[in-house]
């Protein structure tokens, strides 16, 4: 049985579409586990109405504790041999679970990933997918580190539940808890399968974290990748992991956040990541230096301070 794990918090406009997409799955040996994290809108009542109508849906209500605690609770309540996360403002195609289970059995996988789209109000953005049908965990971790198709989202992946036997989401984190967690589940897997079809729909709206970015949050993003890199280098010293693309992207987010949301009076500071530029597209490097230079001019970052930053690199 597959346990579909749905965290619920203030998603009254999206929850029905999410649950309907799960109930429409062609693969039927499922249970739907919902944890309501103290919603203050009508989400609890919508979830209750579905739980009352379908015996396969189980709802647990708690006071608000955050997404990491909610996901940990979902894992504890799950009774299936397999688990599949679906965020309650997202939805999945009808054939998702059947296709992923077929792939799981055909290649004897511990985790199977599928592609996803980012759904906006007026269109969709098709995200990069991993093209290899099957990988060792080392190959999957390199793909994750180098941003070649694997991602840090818990959703869009069918796991054998045992992959989370000694893994939990960090309940002290303000954000990017996924980056601290999902790679550990990959480390517990022997074989990881990938389906390039984009079955998962990641719905974008104003409540998303990317629409609530501030400078502290932007630096937290980079810290999460630095933590992941440090763990993998310790655990697999024979492997040569390169997180430079993630670090560059994080620095772009930091620079954009400074430029878009702060003024010279705020005195925002930029401390660049340690990046091996040989592992980064040279055009990206030029764009990076250009963005950094524009911010230096706008915020009056001193030349001596810039020189200090260069030494830090």
C-alpha atoms as a PDB file:
ATOM      1  CA  UNK A   1       0.000   0.000   0.000  1.00  0.00           C
ATOM      2  CA  UNK A   2       1.086   3.567  -0.736  1.00  0.00           C
ATOM      3  CA  UNK A   3       0.495   6.172   1.961  1.00  0.00           C
ATOM      4  CA  UNK A   4      -0.143   9.564   0.348  1.00  0.00           C
ATOM      5  CA  UNK A   5       1.047  12.168   2.851  1.00  0.00           C
ATOM      6  CA  UNK A   6      -0.686  15.554   2.680  1.00  0.00           C
ATOM      7  CA  UNK A   7       0.285  18.392   5.059  1.00  0.00           C
ATOM      8  CA  UNK A   8      -2.595  20.870   5.440  1.00  0.00           C
ATOM      9  CA  UNK A   9      -2.295  24.514   6.459  1.00  0.00           C
ATOM     10  CA  UNK A  10      -4.562  27.325   5.231  1.00  0.00           C
ATOM     11  CA  UNK A  11      -5.146  25.947   1.724  1.00  0.00           C
ATOM     12  CA  UNK A  12      -8.918  26.252   1.436  1.00  0.00           C
ATOM     13  CA  UNK A  13      -8.671  27.366  -2.214  1.00  0.00           C
ATOM     14  CA  UNK A  14      -6.523  24.396  -3.282  1.00  0.00           C
ATOM     15  CA  UNK A  15      -7.237  21.404  -1.040  1.00  0.00           C
ATOM     16  CA  UNK A  16     -10.195  19.978  -2.960  1.00  0.00           C
ATOM     17  CA  UNK A  17      -8.268  19.915  -6.237  1.00  0.00           C
ATOM     18  CA  UNK A  18      -5.362  18.186  -4.468  1.00  0.00           C
ATOM     19  CA  UNK A  19      -7.531  15.486  -2.885  1.00  0.00           C
ATOM     20  CA  UNK A  20      -9.590  14.944  -6.034  1.00  0.00           C
ATOM     21  CA  UNK A  21      -6.391  14.340  -8.012  1.00  0.00           C
ATOM     22  CA  UNK A  22      -5.290  11.698  -5.498  1.00  0.00           C
ATOM     23  CA  UNK A  23      -8.701  10.002  -5.448  1.00  0.00           C
ATOM     24  CA  UNK A  24      -8.602   9.882  -9.271  1.00  0.00           C
ATOM     25  CA  UNK A  25      -5.415   7.765  -9.310  1.00  0.00           C
ATOM     26  CA  UNK A  26      -5.549   4.634 -11.454  1.00  0.00           C
ATOM     27  CA  UNK A  27      -3.505   2.861  -8.743  1.00  0.00           C
ATOM     28  CA  UNK A  28      -6.009   2.087  -5.987  1.00  0.00           C
ATOM     29  CA  UNK A  29      -4.075   0.442  -3.145  1.00  0.00           C
ATOM     30  CA  UNK A  30      -3.610   3.694  -1.257  1.00  0.00           C
ATOM     31  CA  UNK A  31      -4.443   5.536   1.920  1.00  0.00           C
ATOM     32  CA  UNK A  32      -4.504   9.322   2.177  1.00  0.00           C
ATOM     33  CA  UNK A  33      -3.068  10.688   5.408  1.00  0.00           C
ATOM     34  CA  UNK A  34      -3.695  14.342   6.212  1.00  0.00           C
ATOM     35  CA  UNK A  35      -2.261  16.308   9.113  1.00  0.00           C
ATOM     36  CA  UNK A  36      -3.985  19.637   9.665  1.00  0.00           C
ATOM     37  CA  UNK A  37      -1.400  21.962  11.204  1.00  0.00           C
ATOM     38  CA  UNK A  38      -3.776  24.299  13.020  1.00  0.00           C
ATOM     39  CA  UNK A  39      -5.344  25.888   9.937  1.00  0.00           C
ATOM     40  CA  UNK A  40      -7.255  29.108  10.622  1.00  0.00           C
ATOM     41  CA  UNK A  41      -9.305  29.090   7.403  1.00  0.00           C
ATOM     42  CA  UNK A  42     -11.805  26.455   6.188  1.00  0.00           C
ATOM     43  CA  UNK A  43      -9.136  23.830   5.389  1.00  0.00           C
ATOM     44  CA  UNK A  44     -10.002  21.720   8.432  1.00  0.00           C
ATOM     45  CA  UNK A  45     -13.671  21.516   7.432  1.00  0.00           C
ATOM     46  CA  UNK A  46     -12.850  20.655   3.813  1.00  0.00           C
ATOM     47  CA  UNK A  47     -10.475  17.926   4.985  1.00  0.00           C
ATOM     48  CA  UNK A  48     -13.081  16.606   7.434  1.00  0.00           C
ATOM     49  CA  UNK A  49     -15.725  16.397   4.724  1.00  0.00           C
ATOM     50  CA  UNK A  50     -13.444  14.214   2.575  1.00  0.00           C
ATOM     51  CA  UNK A  51     -12.438  12.033   5.543  1.00  0.00           C
ATOM     52  CA  UNK A  52     -16.104  11.488   6.369  1.00  0.00           C
ATOM     53  CA  UNK A  53     -16.894  10.428   2.797  1.00  0.00           C
ATOM     54  CA  UNK A  54     -13.915   8.141   2.097  1.00  0.00           C
ATOM     55  CA  UNK A  55     -12.705   5.403   4.423  1.00  0.00           C
ATOM     56  CA  UNK A  56      -9.233   5.540   2.852  1.00  0.00           C
ATOM     57  CA  UNK A  57      -8.718   9.114   4.084  1.00  0.00           C
ATOM     58  CA  UNK A  58      -7.401   9.686   7.602  1.00  0.00           C
ATOM     59  CA  UNK A  59      -7.283  13.162   9.147  1.00  0.00           C
ATOM     60  CA  UNK A  60      -5.278  14.179  12.216  1.00  0.00           C
ATOM     61  CA  UNK A  61      -5.659  17.651  13.735  1.00  0.00           C
ATOM     62  CA  UNK A  62      -2.923  19.389  15.713  1.00  0.00           C
ATOM     63  CA  UNK A  63      -2.078  22.874  16.910  1.00  0.00           C
ATOM     64  CA  UNK A  64       0.217  24.771  14.571  1.00  0.00           C
ATOM     65  CA  UNK A  65       3.793  23.475  14.751  1.00  0.00           C
ATOM     66  CA  UNK A  66       5.271  24.076  11.278  1.00  0.00           C
ATOM     67  CA  UNK A  67       5.862  22.057   8.149  1.00  0.00           C
ATOM     68  CA  UNK A  68       8.741  19.906   9.460  1.00  0.00           C
ATOM     69  CA  UNK A  69       6.788  18.712  12.486  1.00  0.00           C
ATOM     70  CA  UNK A  70       3.789  18.100  10.225  1.00  0.00           C
ATOM     71  CA  UNK A  71       5.781  15.950   7.793  1.00  0.00           C
ATOM     72  CA  UNK A  72       7.297  13.979  10.657  1.00  0.00           C
ATOM     73  CA  UNK A  73       3.797  13.356  12.007  1.00  0.00           C
ATOM     74  CA  UNK A  74       2.631  12.234   8.579  1.00  0.00           C
ATOM     75  CA  UNK A  75       5.435   9.687   8.408  1.00  0.00           C
ATOM     76  CA  UNK A  76       4.525   8.361  11.849  1.00  0.00           C
ATOM     77  CA  UNK A  77       0.845   7.974  10.896  1.00  0.00           C
ATOM     78  CA  UNK A  78       1.609   6.260   7.554  1.00  0.00           C
ATOM     79  CA  UNK A  79       0.762   2.557   7.465  1.00  0.00           C
ATOM     80  CA  UNK A  80       1.924   1.770   3.914  1.00  0.00           C
ATOM     81  CA  UNK A  81       5.152   0.151   2.788  1.00  0.00           C
ATOM     82  CA  UNK A  82       5.550   3.112   0.411  1.00  0.00           C
ATOM     83  CA  UNK A  83       5.075   6.845   0.998  1.00  0.00           C
ATOM     84  CA  UNK A  84       4.427   9.699  -1.417  1.00  0.00           C
ATOM     85  CA  UNK A  85       4.241  13.362  -0.354  1.00  0.00           C
ATOM     86  CA  UNK A  86       1.785  15.733  -2.014  1.00  0.00           C
ATOM     87  CA  UNK A  87       1.629  19.333  -0.804  1.00  0.00           C
ATOM     88  CA  UNK A  88      -1.991  20.329  -0.276  1.00  0.00           C
ATOM     89  CA  UNK A  89      -1.877  23.227  -2.743  1.00  0.00           C
ATOM     90  CA  UNK A  90      -0.496  20.972  -5.517  1.00  0.00           C
ATOM     91  CA  UNK A  91      -1.991  18.115  -7.548  1.00  0.00           C
ATOM     92  CA  UNK A  92      -0.900  15.052  -9.537  1.00  0.00           C
ATOM     93  CA  UNK A  93      -1.862  13.466 -12.855  1.00  0.00           C
ATOM     94  CA  UNK A  94      -4.176  10.387 -12.671  1.00  0.00           C
ATOM     95  CA  UNK A  95      -1.498   7.896 -13.815  1.00  0.00           C
ATOM     96  CA  UNK A  96       1.216   9.144 -11.421  1.00  0.00           C
ATOM     97  CA  UNK A  97       1.240   6.403  -8.801  1.00  0.00           C
ATOM     98  CA  UNK A  98       0.698   3.525 -11.244  1.00  0.00           C
ATOM     99  CA  UNK A  99       3.576   4.656 -13.455  1.00  0.00           C
ATOM    100  CA  UNK A 100       5.880   5.159 -10.493  1.00  0.00           C
ATOM    101  CA  UNK A 101       5.009   1.816  -8.922  1.00  0.00           C
ATOM    102  CA  UNK A 102       5.579   0.062 -12.267  1.00  0.00           C
ATOM    103  CA  UNK A 103       9.001   1.694 -12.476  1.00  0.00           C
ATOM    104  CA  UNK A 104       9.735   0.784  -8.850  1.00  0.00           C
ATOM    105  CA  UNK A 105       9.026  -2.894  -9.492  1.00  0.00           C
ATOM    106  CA  UNK A 106      10.640  -3.090 -12.933  1.00  0.00           C
ATOM    107  CA  UNK A 107      14.010  -1.753 -11.733  1.00  0.00           C
ATOM    108  CA  UNK A 108      13.852  -2.873  -8.078  1.00  0.00           C
ATOM    109  CA  UNK A 109      14.140   0.699  -6.825  1.00  0.00           C
ATOM    110  CA  UNK A 110      13.931   2.115  -3.317  1.00  0.00           C
ATOM    111  CA  UNK A 111      12.939   5.577  -4.581  1.00  0.00           C
ATOM    112  CA  UNK A 112      11.332   6.656  -7.855  1.00  0.00           C
ATOM    113  CA  UNK A 113      11.161  10.306  -8.935  1.00  0.00           C
ATOM    114  CA  UNK A 114       9.021  11.944 -11.599  1.00  0.00           C
ATOM    115  CA  UNK A 115       9.224  15.279 -13.359  1.00  0.00           C
ATOM    116  CA  UNK A 116       7.170  18.315 -12.426  1.00  0.00           C
ATOM    117  CA  UNK A 117       5.834  21.582 -13.777  1.00  0.00           C
ATOM    118  CA  UNK A 118       5.531  24.885 -11.953  1.00  0.00           C
ATOM    119  CA  UNK A 119       1.947  25.965 -12.539  1.00  0.00           C
ATOM    120  CA  UNK A 120       1.268  29.702 -12.661  1.00  0.00           C
ATOM    121  CA  UNK A 121      -2.023  31.460 -13.159  1.00  0.00           C
ATOM    122  CA  UNK A 122      -1.354  32.098 -16.863  1.00  0.00           C
ATOM    123  CA  UNK A 123       0.850  29.163 -17.811  1.00  0.00           C
ATOM    124  CA  UNK A 124       3.359  26.546 -16.737  1.00  0.00           C
ATOM    125  CA  UNK A 125       7.138  26.352 -16.457  1.00  0.00           C
ATOM    126  CA  UNK A 126       8.652  22.982 -17.381  1.00  0.00           C
ATOM    127  CA  UNK A 127      11.483  22.139 -15.011  1.00  0.00           C
ATOM    128  CA  UNK A 128      14.640  20.135 -15.709  1.00  0.00           C
ATOM    129  CA  UNK A 129      14.210  16.361 -15.360  1.00  0.00           C
ATOM    130  CA  UNK A 130      16.683  13.551 -14.757  1.00  0.00           C
ATOM    131  CA  UNK A 131      16.963  11.499 -17.955  1.00  0.00           C
ATOM    132  CA  UNK A 132      18.532   8.337 -16.501  1.00  0.00           C
ATOM    133  CA  UNK A 133      15.906   5.667 -15.858  1.00  0.00           C
ATOM    134  CA  UNK A 134      17.858   4.161 -12.981  1.00  0.00           C
ATOM    135  CA  UNK A 135      20.820   5.301 -10.870  1.00  0.00           C
ATOM    136  CA  UNK A 136      22.912   4.221  -7.929  1.00  0.00           C
ATOM    137  CA  UNK A 137      22.579   6.477  -4.912  1.00  0.00           C
ATOM    138  CA  UNK A 138      26.020   7.949  -5.656  1.00  0.00           C
ATOM    139  CA  UNK A 139      24.890   8.899  -9.165  1.00  0.00           C
ATOM    140  CA  UNK A 140      21.681  10.379  -7.788  1.00  0.00           C
ATOM    141  CA  UNK A 141      23.586  12.410  -5.186  1.00  0.00           C
ATOM    142  CA  UNK A 142      25.909  13.808  -7.863  1.00  0.00           C
ATOM    143  CA  UNK A 143      22.870  14.747  -9.950  1.00  0.00           C
ATOM    144  CA  UNK A 144      21.413  16.467  -6.884  1.00  0.00           C
ATOM    145  CA  UNK A 145      24.653  18.297  -6.073  1.00  0.00           C
ATOM    146  CA  UNK A 146      25.179  19.482  -9.645  1.00  0.00           C
ATOM    147  CA  UNK A 147      21.503  20.401 -10.270  1.00  0.00           C
ATOM    148  CA  UNK A 148      21.222  18.009 -13.214  1.00  0.00           C
ATOM    149  CA  UNK A 149      17.689  16.760 -12.599  1.00  0.00           C
ATOM    150  CA  UNK A 150      17.437  15.466  -9.057  1.00  0.00           C
ATOM    151  CA  UNK A 151      15.918  17.936  -6.604  1.00  0.00           C
ATOM    152  CA  UNK A 152      15.476  18.452  -2.874  1.00  0.00           C
ATOM    153  CA  UNK A 153      11.668  18.463  -2.850  1.00  0.00           C
ATOM    154  CA  UNK A 154      10.085  15.659  -0.814  1.00  0.00           C
ATOM    155  CA  UNK A 155       7.106  15.504  -3.176  1.00  0.00           C
ATOM    156  CA  UNK A 156       7.190  13.938  -6.635  1.00  0.00           C
ATOM    157  CA  UNK A 157       9.026  10.927  -5.216  1.00  0.00           C
ATOM    158  CA  UNK A 158       7.751   7.473  -4.317  1.00  0.00           C
ATOM    159  CA  UNK A 159       9.784   6.108  -1.407  1.00  0.00           C
ATOM    160  CA  UNK A 160       9.985   2.796   0.323  1.00  0.00           C
ATOM    161  CA  UNK A 161       9.134   3.958   3.811  1.00  0.00           C
ATOM    162  CA  UNK A 162      12.313   2.377   5.177  1.00  0.00           C
ATOM    163  CA  UNK A 163      14.268   5.205   3.499  1.00  0.00           C
ATOM    164  CA  UNK A 164      13.008   7.435   6.333  1.00  0.00           C
ATOM    165  CA  UNK A 165      13.739   4.920   9.100  1.00  0.00           C
ATOM    166  CA  UNK A 166      16.454   7.137  10.626  1.00  0.00           C
ATOM    167  CA  UNK A 167      15.567  10.395   8.854  1.00  0.00           C
ATOM    168  CA  UNK A 168      13.351  13.223  10.070  1.00  0.00           C
ATOM    169  CA  UNK A 169      12.701  16.789   9.004  1.00  0.00           C
ATOM    170  CA  UNK A 170      14.485  19.338  11.263  1.00  0.00           C
ATOM    171  CA  UNK A 171      11.836  20.993  13.392  1.00  0.00           C
ATOM    172  CA  UNK A 172      14.056  23.963  14.308  1.00  0.00           C
ATOM    173  CA  UNK A 173      14.416  25.279  10.746  1.00  0.00           C
ATOM    174  CA  UNK A 174      12.669  28.401   9.451  1.00  0.00           C
ATOM    175  CA  UNK A 175      12.799  27.158   5.866  1.00  0.00           C
ATOM    176  CA  UNK A 176      14.612  24.921   3.367  1.00  0.00           C
ATOM    177  CA  UNK A 177      14.091  21.973   5.698  1.00  0.00           C
ATOM    178  CA  UNK A 178      13.733  19.805   2.576  1.00  0.00           C
ATOM    179  CA  UNK A 179      17.340  20.501   1.593  1.00  0.00           C
ATOM    180  CA  UNK A 180      18.423  19.302   5.039  1.00  0.00           C
ATOM    181  CA  UNK A 181      16.416  16.075   4.746  1.00  0.00           C
ATOM    182  CA  UNK A 182      15.638  14.525   1.353  1.00  0.00           C
ATOM    183  CA  UNK A 183      19.270  13.789   0.466  1.00  0.00           C
ATOM    184  CA  UNK A 184      19.470  11.646   3.630  1.00  0.00           C
ATOM    185  CA  UNK A 185      16.607   9.495   2.348  1.00  0.00           C
ATOM    186  CA  UNK A 186      18.548   9.143  -0.939  1.00  0.00           C
ATOM    187  CA  UNK A 187      21.555   7.970   1.077  1.00  0.00           C
ATOM    188  CA  UNK A 188      19.394   5.185   2.540  1.00  0.00           C
ATOM    189  CA  UNK A 189      18.391   3.966  -0.928  1.00  0.00           C
ATOM    190  CA  UNK A 190      20.210   1.396  -3.009  1.00  0.00           C
ATOM    191  CA  UNK A 191      18.725   2.182  -6.409  1.00  0.00           C
ATOM    192  CA  UNK A 192      16.878   5.332  -7.495  1.00  0.00           C
ATOM    193  CA  UNK A 193      14.626   5.354 -10.548  1.00  0.00           C
ATOM    194  CA  UNK A 194      13.524   8.366 -12.570  1.00  0.00           C
ATOM    195  CA  UNK A 195      10.560   8.995 -14.858  1.00  0.00           C
ATOM    196  CA  UNK A 196      11.021  12.012 -17.102  1.00  0.00           C
ATOM    197  CA  UNK A 197       7.284  12.621 -17.551  1.00  0.00           C
ATOM    198  CA  UNK A 198       6.051  15.578 -15.522  1.00  0.00           C
ATOM    199  CA  UNK A 199       3.256  14.091 -13.450  1.00  0.00           C
ATOM    200  CA  UNK A 200       3.511  16.464 -10.472  1.00  0.00           C
ATOM    201  CA  UNK A 201       2.031  19.984 -10.606  1.00  0.00           C
ATOM    202  CA  UNK A 202       3.728  22.463  -8.273  1.00  0.00           C
ATOM    203  CA  UNK A 203       1.202  25.298  -7.978  1.00  0.00           C
ATOM    204  CA  UNK A 204       2.643  28.791  -7.554  1.00  0.00           C
ATOM    205  CA  UNK A 205       0.766  31.417  -5.565  1.00  0.00           C
ATOM    206  CA  UNK A 206       1.424  34.303  -3.202  1.00  0.00           C
ATOM    207  CA  UNK A 207       1.621  32.039  -0.163  1.00  0.00           C
ATOM    208  CA  UNK A 208       4.705  30.235  -1.511  1.00  0.00           C
ATOM    209  CA  UNK A 209       8.055  30.730   0.236  1.00  0.00           C
ATOM    210  CA  UNK A 210       9.574  32.249  -2.911  1.00  0.00           C
ATOM    211  CA  UNK A 211       7.059  35.088  -2.599  1.00  0.00           C
ATOM    212  CA  UNK A 212       8.088  35.772   1.023  1.00  0.00           C
ATOM    213  CA  UNK A 213      11.866  36.100   0.603  1.00  0.00           C
ATOM    214  CA  UNK A 214      13.966  38.389   2.788  1.00  0.00           C
ATOM    215  CA  UNK A 215      17.730  38.631   3.233  1.00  0.00           C
ATOM    216  CA  UNK A 216      17.871  36.277   6.227  1.00  0.00           C
ATOM    217  CA  UNK A 217      15.826  33.697   4.329  1.00  0.00           C
ATOM    218  CA  UNK A 218      18.052  34.070   1.253  1.00  0.00           C
ATOM    219  CA  UNK A 219      21.152  33.339   3.328  1.00  0.00           C
ATOM    220  CA  UNK A 220      19.322  30.379   4.909  1.00  0.00           C
ATOM    221  CA  UNK A 221      18.957  28.916   1.408  1.00  0.00           C
ATOM    222  CA  UNK A 222      22.711  28.974   0.929  1.00  0.00           C
ATOM    223  CA  UNK A 223      23.372  27.552   4.394  1.00  0.00           C
ATOM    224  CA  UNK A 224      21.168  24.576   3.541  1.00  0.00           C
ATOM    225  CA  UNK A 225      23.258  23.734   0.475  1.00  0.00           C
ATOM    226  CA  UNK A 226      26.473  24.219   2.439  1.00  0.00           C
ATOM    227  CA  UNK A 227      25.167  21.818   5.098  1.00  0.00           C
ATOM    228  CA  UNK A 228      24.262  19.239   2.449  1.00  0.00           C
ATOM    229  CA  UNK A 229      27.692  19.531   0.853  1.00  0.00           C
ATOM    230  CA  UNK A 230      29.511  19.171   4.169  1.00  0.00           C
ATOM    231  CA  UNK A 231      27.526  16.026   5.049  1.00  0.00           C
ATOM    232  CA  UNK A 232      28.110  14.338   1.708  1.00  0.00           C
ATOM    233  CA  UNK A 233      31.823  15.093   1.745  1.00  0.00           C
ATOM    234  CA  UNK A 234      32.088  13.526   5.210  1.00  0.00           C
ATOM    235  CA  UNK A 235      29.956  10.485   4.422  1.00  0.00           C
ATOM    236  CA  UNK A 236      31.418   9.770   0.969  1.00  0.00           C
ATOM    237  CA  UNK A 237      35.050  11.010   1.059  1.00  0.00           C
ATOM    238  CA  UNK A 238      35.848   9.013  -2.069  1.00  0.00           C
ATOM    239  CA  UNK A 239      33.303  11.043  -4.090  1.00  0.00           C
ATOM    240  CA  UNK A 240      34.050  14.520  -5.486  1.00  0.00           C
ATOM    241  CA  UNK A 241      30.833  16.504  -5.019  1.00  0.00           C
ATOM    242  CA  UNK A 242      30.417  19.946  -6.610  1.00  0.00           C
ATOM    243  CA  UNK A 243      27.704  22.249  -5.282  1.00  0.00           C
ATOM    244  CA  UNK A 244      28.969  25.329  -7.118  1.00  0.00           C
ATOM    245  CA  UNK A 245      25.859  25.754  -9.311  1.00  0.00           C
ATOM    246  CA  UNK A 246      23.606  25.725  -6.240  1.00  0.00           C
ATOM    247  CA  UNK A 247      25.875  28.190  -4.445  1.00  0.00           C
ATOM    248  CA  UNK A 248      25.908  30.552  -7.423  1.00  0.00           C
ATOM    249  CA  UNK A 249      22.117  30.373  -7.691  1.00  0.00           C
ATOM    250  CA  UNK A 250      21.832  31.085  -3.965  1.00  0.00           C
ATOM    251  CA  UNK A 251      24.086  34.115  -4.316  1.00  0.00           C
ATOM    252  CA  UNK A 252      21.935  35.361  -7.206  1.00  0.00           C
ATOM    253  CA  UNK A 253      18.910  35.111  -4.904  1.00  0.00           C
ATOM    254  CA  UNK A 254      20.767  37.022  -2.179  1.00  0.00           C
ATOM    255  CA  UNK A 255      21.813  39.777  -4.598  1.00  0.00           C
ATOM    256  CA  UNK A 256      18.318  40.006  -6.102  1.00  0.00           C
ATOM    257  CA  UNK A 257      16.765  40.199  -2.630  1.00  0.00           C
ATOM    258  CA  UNK A 258      19.146  42.995  -1.646  1.00  0.00           C
ATOM    259  CA  UNK A 259      18.487  44.917  -4.861  1.00  0.00           C
ATOM    260  CA  UNK A 260      14.691  44.477  -4.881  1.00  0.00           C
ATOM    261  CA  UNK A 261      13.747  44.822  -1.218  1.00  0.00           C
ATOM    262  CA  UNK A 262      16.385  46.934   0.525  1.00  0.00           C
ATOM    263  CA  UNK A 263      17.637  50.519   0.402  1.00  0.00           C
ATOM    264  CA  UNK A 264      21.040  52.044   1.066  1.00  0.00           C
ATOM    265  CA  UNK A 265      19.718  53.169   4.450  1.00  0.00           C
ATOM    266  CA  UNK A 266      19.155  49.505   5.408  1.00  0.00           C
ATOM    267  CA  UNK A 267      22.877  48.833   4.807  1.00  0.00           C
ATOM    268  CA  UNK A 268      22.418  45.266   3.488  1.00  0.00           C
ATOM    269  CA  UNK A 269      25.586  43.174   3.333  1.00  0.00           C
ATOM    270  CA  UNK A 270      26.644  40.618   0.777  1.00  0.00           C
ATOM    271  CA  UNK A 271      29.146  37.915   1.754  1.00  0.00           C
ATOM    272  CA  UNK A 272      29.762  35.703  -1.300  1.00  0.00           C
ATOM    273  CA  UNK A 273      29.917  31.935  -1.188  1.00  0.00           C
ATOM    274  CA  UNK A 274      33.138  30.038  -1.802  1.00  0.00           C
ATOM    275  CA  UNK A 275      32.728  29.013  -5.455  1.00  0.00           C
ATOM    276  CA  UNK A 276      34.956  27.037  -7.801  1.00  0.00           C
ATOM    277  CA  UNK A 277      34.295  29.043 -10.958  1.00  0.00           C
ATOM    278  CA  UNK A 278      35.812  26.321 -13.143  1.00  0.00           C
ATOM    279  CA  UNK A 279      32.634  24.329 -12.437  1.00  0.00           C
ATOM    280  CA  UNK A 280      30.335  27.175 -13.533  1.00  0.00           C
ATOM    281  CA  UNK A 281      29.364  28.353 -17.018  1.00  0.00           C
ATOM    282  CA  UNK A 282      31.554  31.420 -17.797  1.00  0.00           C
ATOM    283  CA  UNK A 283      28.525  33.404 -18.996  1.00  0.00           C
ATOM    284  CA  UNK A 284      26.902  32.794 -15.617  1.00  0.00           C
ATOM    285  CA  UNK A 285      30.104  34.033 -13.973  1.00  0.00           C
ATOM    286  CA  UNK A 286      29.952  37.252 -16.011  1.00  0.00           C
ATOM    287  CA  UNK A 287      26.292  37.757 -15.065  1.00  0.00           C
ATOM    288  CA  UNK A 288      27.174  37.145 -11.408  1.00  0.00           C
ATOM    289  CA  UNK A 289      29.915  39.786 -11.416  1.00  0.00           C
ATOM    290  CA  UNK A 290      27.621  42.209 -13.233  1.00  0.00           C
ATOM    291  CA  UNK A 291      24.862  41.793 -10.629  1.00  0.00           C
ATOM    292  CA  UNK A 292      27.367  42.153  -7.843  1.00  0.00           C
ATOM    293  CA  UNK A 293      28.805  45.293  -9.445  1.00  0.00           C
ATOM    294  CA  UNK A 294      25.368  46.891  -9.854  1.00  0.00           C
ATOM    295  CA  UNK A 295      24.590  46.248  -6.185  1.00  0.00           C
ATOM    296  CA  UNK A 296      27.998  47.649  -5.183  1.00  0.00           C
ATOM    297  CA  UNK A 297      27.210  50.890  -7.014  1.00  0.00           C
ATOM    298  CA  UNK A 298      23.681  51.181  -5.675  1.00  0.00           C
ATOM    299  CA  UNK A 299      24.529  50.492  -2.035  1.00  0.00           C
ATOM    300  CA  UNK A 300      27.916  52.191  -1.957  1.00  0.00           C
ATOM    301  CA  UNK A 301      29.823  49.131  -0.891  1.00  0.00           C
ATOM    302  CA  UNK A 302      33.373  50.385  -0.340  1.00  0.00           C
ATOM    303  CA  UNK A 303      36.180  49.360  -2.668  1.00  0.00           C
ATOM    304  CA  UNK A 304      38.208  48.119   0.309  1.00  0.00           C
ATOM    305  CA  UNK A 305      35.249  45.998   1.385  1.00  0.00           C
ATOM    306  CA  UNK A 306      35.022  44.559  -2.111  1.00  0.00           C
ATOM    307  CA  UNK A 307      38.706  43.681  -1.933  1.00  0.00           C
ATOM    308  CA  UNK A 308      38.088  41.934   1.386  1.00  0.00           C
ATOM    309  CA  UNK A 309      35.282  39.930  -0.242  1.00  0.00           C
ATOM    310  CA  UNK A 310      37.630  38.917  -3.070  1.00  0.00           C
ATOM    311  CA  UNK A 311      40.199  37.687  -0.541  1.00  0.00           C
ATOM    312  CA  UNK A 312      37.457  35.739   1.182  1.00  0.00           C
ATOM    313  CA  UNK A 313      36.767  33.973  -2.121  1.00  0.00           C
END
